[in-house]
Amino acid sequence: MPEAFFTVDGGSYVPGPMTRGPWGAAMGGQIVGGLLGWGIEQSGLDPDFQPARLTVDLLRPALLLPVQIQTSVLREGRRIRLLDATLIQRDTIVARASALFLRRGAHPDGQVWSAPVEMPPLPTRHDGFPADMPFHIWGYGATLEGSPGISAGEWQQSHAQKFAWARLFRPMVQGHPLTPFTRLAFAGDITSSVTHWGTGGLRYINADYTVTASRLPDGEFLGLAAQNHYGTAGVATGTATLFDRHGPLGASFATAVAQPADAFKPTHT
């Protein structure tokens, strides 16, 4: 099994070196969201309920220090359940998440309009990545061929619609296999990159992100297709459609604030 992002030490989770994000000496947003999603899942989920929405608030930088997770049930009804989770570091809440679960049932007949969206084909090769890369990502935008890397060459100085296939293969916590729900929680943070990356590079850091899903993803790959970006006075919002190998399954949203041009420093390119 690949090296996990976190190890367990009593009631704390100790981050490894691959948890570091591209915005300084702090964990990446996808790591924070993934761990919160993992904590919600560990609280006990009914298999008859679909994880329909997860919102992650990135309140302050999560440093590369041990963290604790606290979860609570806000609503437990026959058809709807709502759970909260907080990530605590040095007695301070650094992030929180809210997860909505809806009971699965008979699906209505008929057709409902939805805008057509297509993703580039799944990557066929997984090589060419450093062994210590936290996850694999292929970026598409300038061409349909795509290129590997977190700061993909496809997105540099590009004004085109952006796409990403992310292969998530590392466990979030040592000794626990990576699950479809944790993959969703992890990949939602990539929304900011595919929607907010422009001709001047990635100039926005996301303050929160939301993932919605009509079903759980299947397989290691999750895809994101940028749908829009709106920005004014240093504040931006972006929306993407989420895919797995079978097709679209939901949407993701990221709210972000402008950063200096040299603030984004990915570990790998």
CSV table of C-alpha atoms in Angstrom, one decimal:
chain,number,residue,atom,x,y,z
A,1,MET,CA,0.0,0.0,0.0
A,2,PRO,CA,1.4,3.5,-0.8
A,3,GLU,CA,2.5,5.7,2.0
A,4,ALA,CA,-0.5,7.5,3.6
A,5,PHE,CA,-0.8,11.2,4.2
A,6,PHE,CA,-1.3,10.8,8.0
A,7,THR,CA,-0.4,8.4,10.7
A,8,VAL,CA,-2.3,7.9,13.9
A,9,ASP,CA,-0.8,8.9,17.3
A,10,GLY,CA,-3.4,8.4,20.0
A,11,GLY,CA,-6.2,10.8,19.3
A,12,SER,CA,-4.2,12.8,16.8
A,13,TYR,CA,-3.3,12.6,13.2
A,14,VAL,CA,0.3,13.3,12.3
A,15,PRO,CA,0.8,14.8,8.8
A,16,GLY,CA,3.6,13.4,6.5
A,17,PRO,CA,5.7,15.4,4.2
A,18,MET,CA,3.3,14.9,1.2
A,19,THR,CA,0.6,16.9,3.0
A,20,ARG,CA,2.3,20.2,2.3
A,21,GLY,CA,0.4,22.4,-0.2
A,22,PRO,CA,1.5,24.9,-2.8
A,23,TRP,CA,0.7,28.0,-0.7
A,24,GLY,CA,3.5,27.9,1.9
A,25,ALA,CA,4.3,25.8,5.0
A,26,ALA,CA,0.8,24.5,5.4
A,27,MET,CA,-1.3,21.5,4.3
A,28,GLY,CA,-2.9,21.6,0.9
A,29,GLY,CA,-6.7,22.2,0.8
A,30,GLN,CA,-7.3,18.8,-0.7
A,31,ILE,CA,-5.5,17.2,2.2
A,32,VAL,CA,-7.5,19.1,4.8
A,33,GLY,CA,-10.8,18.3,3.0
A,34,GLY,CA,-9.8,14.7,2.5
A,35,LEU,CA,-9.1,14.2,6.2
A,36,LEU,CA,-12.4,15.9,7.2
A,37,GLY,CA,-14.2,13.6,4.8
A,38,TRP,CA,-12.4,10.6,6.2
A,39,GLY,CA,-13.4,11.7,9.8
A,40,ILE,CA,-17.0,12.0,8.8
A,41,GLU,CA,-17.0,8.6,7.2
A,42,GLN,CA,-15.4,7.1,10.4
A,43,SER,CA,-18.3,8.4,12.5
A,44,GLY,CA,-20.5,5.7,10.8
A,45,LEU,CA,-22.4,6.0,7.5
A,46,ASP,CA,-25.6,4.2,6.6
A,47,PRO,CA,-25.1,2.5,3.2
A,48,ASP,CA,-28.7,3.4,2.2
A,49,PHE,CA,-27.7,7.1,2.3
A,50,GLN,CA,-26.0,8.9,-0.5
A,51,PRO,CA,-23.3,11.5,0.4
A,52,ALA,CA,-25.0,14.3,-1.6
A,53,ARG,CA,-23.1,17.4,-0.5
A,54,LEU,CA,-19.8,18.2,1.3
A,55,THR,CA,-18.8,21.8,2.1
A,56,VAL,CA,-15.3,22.4,3.4
A,57,ASP,CA,-14.4,25.8,5.0
A,58,LEU,CA,-10.7,26.5,5.1
A,59,LEU,CA,-10.6,28.9,8.0
A,60,ARG,CA,-6.9,29.3,8.5
A,61,PRO,CA,-3.7,27.5,7.5
A,62,ALA,CA,-3.4,24.0,8.8
A,63,LEU,CA,0.3,23.7,9.8
A,64,LEU,CA,2.4,20.5,9.4
A,65,LEU,CA,1.6,19.6,13.0
A,66,PRO,CA,-0.7,16.9,14.6
A,67,VAL,CA,-4.4,17.6,14.3
A,68,GLN,CA,-7.6,16.2,15.9
A,69,ILE,CA,-11.0,15.6,14.3
A,70,GLN,CA,-14.3,16.2,16.1
A,71,THR,CA,-17.6,15.1,14.5
A,72,SER,CA,-21.2,15.7,15.4
A,73,VAL,CA,-24.7,14.8,14.1
A,74,LEU,CA,-26.9,17.9,13.5
A,75,ARG,CA,-29.8,16.1,12.0
A,76,GLU,CA,-30.7,12.4,11.8
A,77,GLY,CA,-34.0,11.9,10.0
A,78,ARG,CA,-35.6,9.2,8.0
A,79,ARG,CA,-34.6,10.6,4.6
A,80,ILE,CA,-31.9,13.2,5.5
A,81,ARG,CA,-28.8,13.3,7.7
A,82,LEU,CA,-26.5,16.2,8.4
A,83,LEU,CA,-23.1,15.8,10.0
A,84,ASP,CA,-20.4,18.3,10.9
A,85,ALA,CA,-16.7,17.9,11.4
A,86,THR,CA,-14.0,20.2,12.7
A,87,LEU,CA,-10.2,20.0,12.3
A,88,ILE,CA,-8.5,21.2,15.4
A,89,GLN,CA,-4.8,22.2,15.8
A,90,ARG,CA,-3.3,23.5,19.0
A,91,ASP,CA,-6.8,24.0,20.4
A,92,THR,CA,-7.9,26.1,17.5
A,93,ILE,CA,-10.3,25.2,14.7
A,94,VAL,CA,-8.5,25.4,11.4
A,95,ALA,CA,-11.1,23.9,9.1
A,96,ARG,CA,-14.6,22.5,9.3
A,97,ALA,CA,-16.9,20.5,7.0
A,98,SER,CA,-20.7,20.0,6.7
A,99,ALA,CA,-21.9,16.8,5.0
A,100,LEU,CA,-25.5,16.1,3.8
A,101,PHE,CA,-26.7,12.6,3.2
A,102,LEU,CA,-29.9,11.7,1.5
A,103,ARG,CA,-31.7,8.3,1.5
A,104,ARG,CA,-31.5,6.5,-1.9
A,105,GLY,CA,-34.8,5.2,-3.4
A,106,ALA,CA,-36.8,4.8,-6.6
A,107,HIS,CA,-35.8,7.2,-9.3
A,108,PRO,CA,-38.5,9.2,-11.1
A,109,ASP,CA,-39.3,8.5,-14.7
A,110,GLY,CA,-38.7,11.0,-17.4
A,111,GLN,CA,-35.9,13.2,-18.6
A,112,VAL,CA,-34.5,16.5,-17.1
A,113,TRP,CA,-32.4,19.0,-19.1
A,114,SER,CA,-28.7,19.3,-18.3
A,115,ALA,CA,-26.0,21.0,-20.3
A,116,PRO,CA,-23.8,18.6,-22.2
A,117,VAL,CA,-20.3,18.3,-20.9
A,118,GLU,CA,-17.4,16.1,-22.1
A,119,MET,CA,-14.1,15.2,-20.6
A,120,PRO,CA,-10.9,14.3,-22.5
A,121,PRO,CA,-10.2,10.5,-22.5
A,122,LEU,CA,-8.8,8.9,-19.4
A,123,PRO,CA,-4.9,8.9,-19.3
A,124,THR,CA,-3.6,5.5,-20.4
A,125,ARG,CA,-0.2,5.8,-18.7
A,126,HIS,CA,0.7,6.4,-15.1
A,127,ASP,CA,4.5,6.7,-15.4
A,128,GLY,CA,6.5,9.9,-15.6
A,129,PHE,CA,5.6,11.0,-12.0
A,130,PRO,CA,8.0,11.4,-9.1
A,131,ALA,CA,7.7,8.6,-6.5
A,132,ASP,CA,6.9,11.1,-3.7
A,133,MET,CA,4.1,12.9,-5.6
A,134,PRO,CA,1.0,13.2,-3.4
A,135,PHE,CA,-1.3,12.4,-6.2
A,136,HIS,CA,-1.3,12.3,-10.0
A,137,ILE,CA,-2.9,14.9,-12.1
A,138,TRP,CA,-3.2,15.4,-15.9
A,139,GLY,CA,-4.1,18.9,-17.1
A,140,TYR,CA,-5.9,19.7,-20.3
A,141,GLY,CA,-6.7,23.1,-21.9
A,142,ALA,CA,-4.4,24.2,-24.6
A,143,THR,CA,-4.6,20.8,-26.3
A,144,LEU,CA,-6.6,17.6,-26.0
A,145,GLU,CA,-3.5,15.6,-25.4
A,146,GLY,CA,-2.9,17.0,-21.9
A,147,SER,CA,0.2,16.9,-19.8
A,148,PRO,CA,1.1,15.6,-16.3
A,149,GLY,CA,1.9,17.7,-13.3
A,150,ILE,CA,0.2,19.7,-10.6
A,151,SER,CA,1.1,23.0,-12.4
A,152,ALA,CA,0.4,21.4,-15.8
A,153,GLY,CA,2.0,23.1,-18.8
A,154,GLU,CA,-1.4,22.9,-20.4
A,155,TRP,CA,-2.7,25.6,-18.1
A,156,GLN,CA,0.3,28.0,-18.3
A,157,GLN,CA,-0.8,31.3,-20.0
A,158,SER,CA,-3.9,29.6,-21.2
A,159,HIS,CA,-7.3,31.3,-21.6
A,160,ALA,CA,-9.0,28.0,-22.7
A,161,GLN,CA,-11.5,25.9,-20.8
A,162,LYS,CA,-9.5,23.7,-18.4
A,163,PHE,CA,-9.9,20.0,-17.5
A,164,ALA,CA,-8.2,17.7,-15.1
A,165,TRP,CA,-8.0,14.0,-14.4
A,166,ALA,CA,-6.7,13.2,-10.9
A,167,ARG,CA,-5.6,9.8,-9.9
A,168,LEU,CA,-5.9,9.4,-6.1
A,169,PHE,CA,-4.1,6.4,-4.9
A,170,ARG,CA,-2.6,7.2,-1.4
A,171,PRO,CA,-4.6,6.4,1.8
A,172,MET,CA,-5.6,9.4,3.8
A,173,VAL,CA,-4.8,7.7,7.1
A,174,GLN,CA,-2.4,4.8,7.5
A,175,GLY,CA,-4.1,1.4,7.8
A,176,HIS,CA,-7.4,2.7,6.2
A,177,PRO,CA,-8.0,2.1,2.4
A,178,LEU,CA,-9.0,5.2,0.4
A,179,THR,CA,-12.8,5.2,-0.1
A,180,PRO,CA,-14.9,6.8,-2.8
A,181,PHE,CA,-16.3,9.4,-0.4
A,182,THR,CA,-12.8,10.5,0.7
A,183,ARG,CA,-11.8,10.7,-2.9
A,184,LEU,CA,-14.7,13.2,-3.5
A,185,ALA,CA,-13.7,15.2,-0.4
A,186,PHE,CA,-10.1,15.3,-1.7
A,187,ALA,CA,-10.7,16.1,-5.3
A,188,GLY,CA,-13.1,19.0,-4.6
A,189,ASP,CA,-10.2,21.3,-3.8
A,190,ILE,CA,-8.9,20.9,-7.4
A,191,THR,CA,-11.9,23.0,-8.5
A,192,SER,CA,-10.1,26.2,-7.6
A,193,SER,CA,-7.2,25.3,-10.0
A,194,VAL,CA,-9.3,24.4,-13.0
A,195,THR,CA,-11.6,27.4,-12.6
A,196,HIS,CA,-9.3,30.1,-11.3
A,197,TRP,CA,-6.1,29.5,-13.3
A,198,GLY,CA,-5.8,32.1,-16.0
A,199,THR,CA,-3.3,33.8,-18.3
A,200,GLY,CA,-1.5,35.2,-15.2
A,201,GLY,CA,-1.2,31.8,-13.5
A,202,LEU,CA,-3.1,30.7,-10.4
A,203,ARG,CA,-3.7,34.0,-8.7
A,204,TYR,CA,-6.5,32.9,-6.2
A,205,ILE,CA,-6.4,30.7,-3.1
A,206,ASN,CA,-9.7,29.1,-2.2
A,207,ALA,CA,-11.4,29.9,1.1
A,208,ASP,CA,-13.9,27.0,0.7
A,209,TYR,CA,-15.2,24.4,-1.7
A,210,THR,CA,-18.3,22.3,-2.1
A,211,VAL,CA,-18.8,19.0,-3.7
A,212,THR,CA,-22.2,17.7,-4.8
A,213,ALA,CA,-22.7,14.1,-6.0
A,214,SER,CA,-25.7,12.1,-7.2
A,215,ARG,CA,-23.6,8.9,-6.8
A,216,LEU,CA,-20.2,7.8,-5.5
A,217,PRO,CA,-17.3,7.7,-7.9
A,218,ASP,CA,-16.0,4.4,-9.3
A,219,GLY,CA,-12.3,3.9,-9.6
A,220,GLU,CA,-9.1,5.8,-8.8
A,221,PHE,CA,-9.7,8.6,-11.3
A,222,LEU,CA,-11.8,11.7,-10.8
A,223,GLY,CA,-12.3,14.3,-13.5
A,224,LEU,CA,-13.1,18.0,-13.3
A,225,ALA,CA,-14.3,20.1,-16.3
A,226,ALA,CA,-14.4,23.8,-15.6
A,227,GLN,CA,-17.7,25.4,-16.3
A,228,ASN,CA,-17.3,29.1,-15.3
A,229,HIS,CA,-15.2,31.6,-13.4
A,230,TYR,CA,-16.5,35.0,-12.2
A,231,GLY,CA,-14.2,37.5,-10.4
A,232,THR,CA,-14.5,41.1,-9.2
A,233,ALA,CA,-12.3,43.1,-6.9
A,234,GLY,CA,-10.1,40.1,-5.9
A,235,VAL,CA,-13.0,37.8,-5.1
A,236,ALA,CA,-13.8,34.8,-7.4
A,237,THR,CA,-16.2,31.9,-7.7
A,238,GLY,CA,-15.8,28.9,-10.0
A,239,THR,CA,-17.8,25.8,-10.9
A,240,ALA,CA,-16.8,22.5,-12.4
A,241,THR,CA,-18.5,19.3,-13.4
A,242,LEU,CA,-17.3,16.1,-11.7
A,243,PHE,CA,-16.6,12.9,-13.6
A,244,ASP,CA,-15.5,9.3,-13.1
A,245,ARG,CA,-14.8,6.8,-15.8
A,246,HIS,CA,-18.5,6.3,-16.4
A,247,GLY,CA,-19.4,9.9,-16.9
A,248,PRO,CA,-20.6,13.0,-14.9
A,249,LEU,CA,-21.8,12.5,-11.3
A,250,GLY,CA,-22.1,15.9,-9.8
A,251,ALA,CA,-20.6,19.4,-9.5
A,252,SER,CA,-18.1,21.3,-7.4
A,253,PHE,CA,-17.7,24.9,-6.4
A,254,ALA,CA,-14.8,27.0,-5.1
A,255,THR,CA,-14.8,30.5,-3.6
A,256,ALA,CA,-11.4,32.2,-3.6
A,257,VAL,CA,-9.5,35.4,-2.9
A,258,ALA,CA,-6.7,36.9,-4.9
A,259,GLN,CA,-3.1,36.3,-3.9
A,260,PRO,CA,0.3,37.8,-5.0
A,261,ALA,CA,1.7,36.6,-8.3
A,262,ASP,CA,4.5,34.6,-6.7
A,263,ALA,CA,2.5,33.0,-3.9
A,264,PHE,CA,1.6,29.8,-5.6
A,265,LYS,CA,4.6,27.4,-5.4
A,266,PRO,CA,3.8,23.8,-6.3
A,267,THR,CA,6.1,21.1,-5.1
A,268,HIS,CA,6.1,19.4,-8.5
A,269,THR,CA,5.4,20.6,-12.0
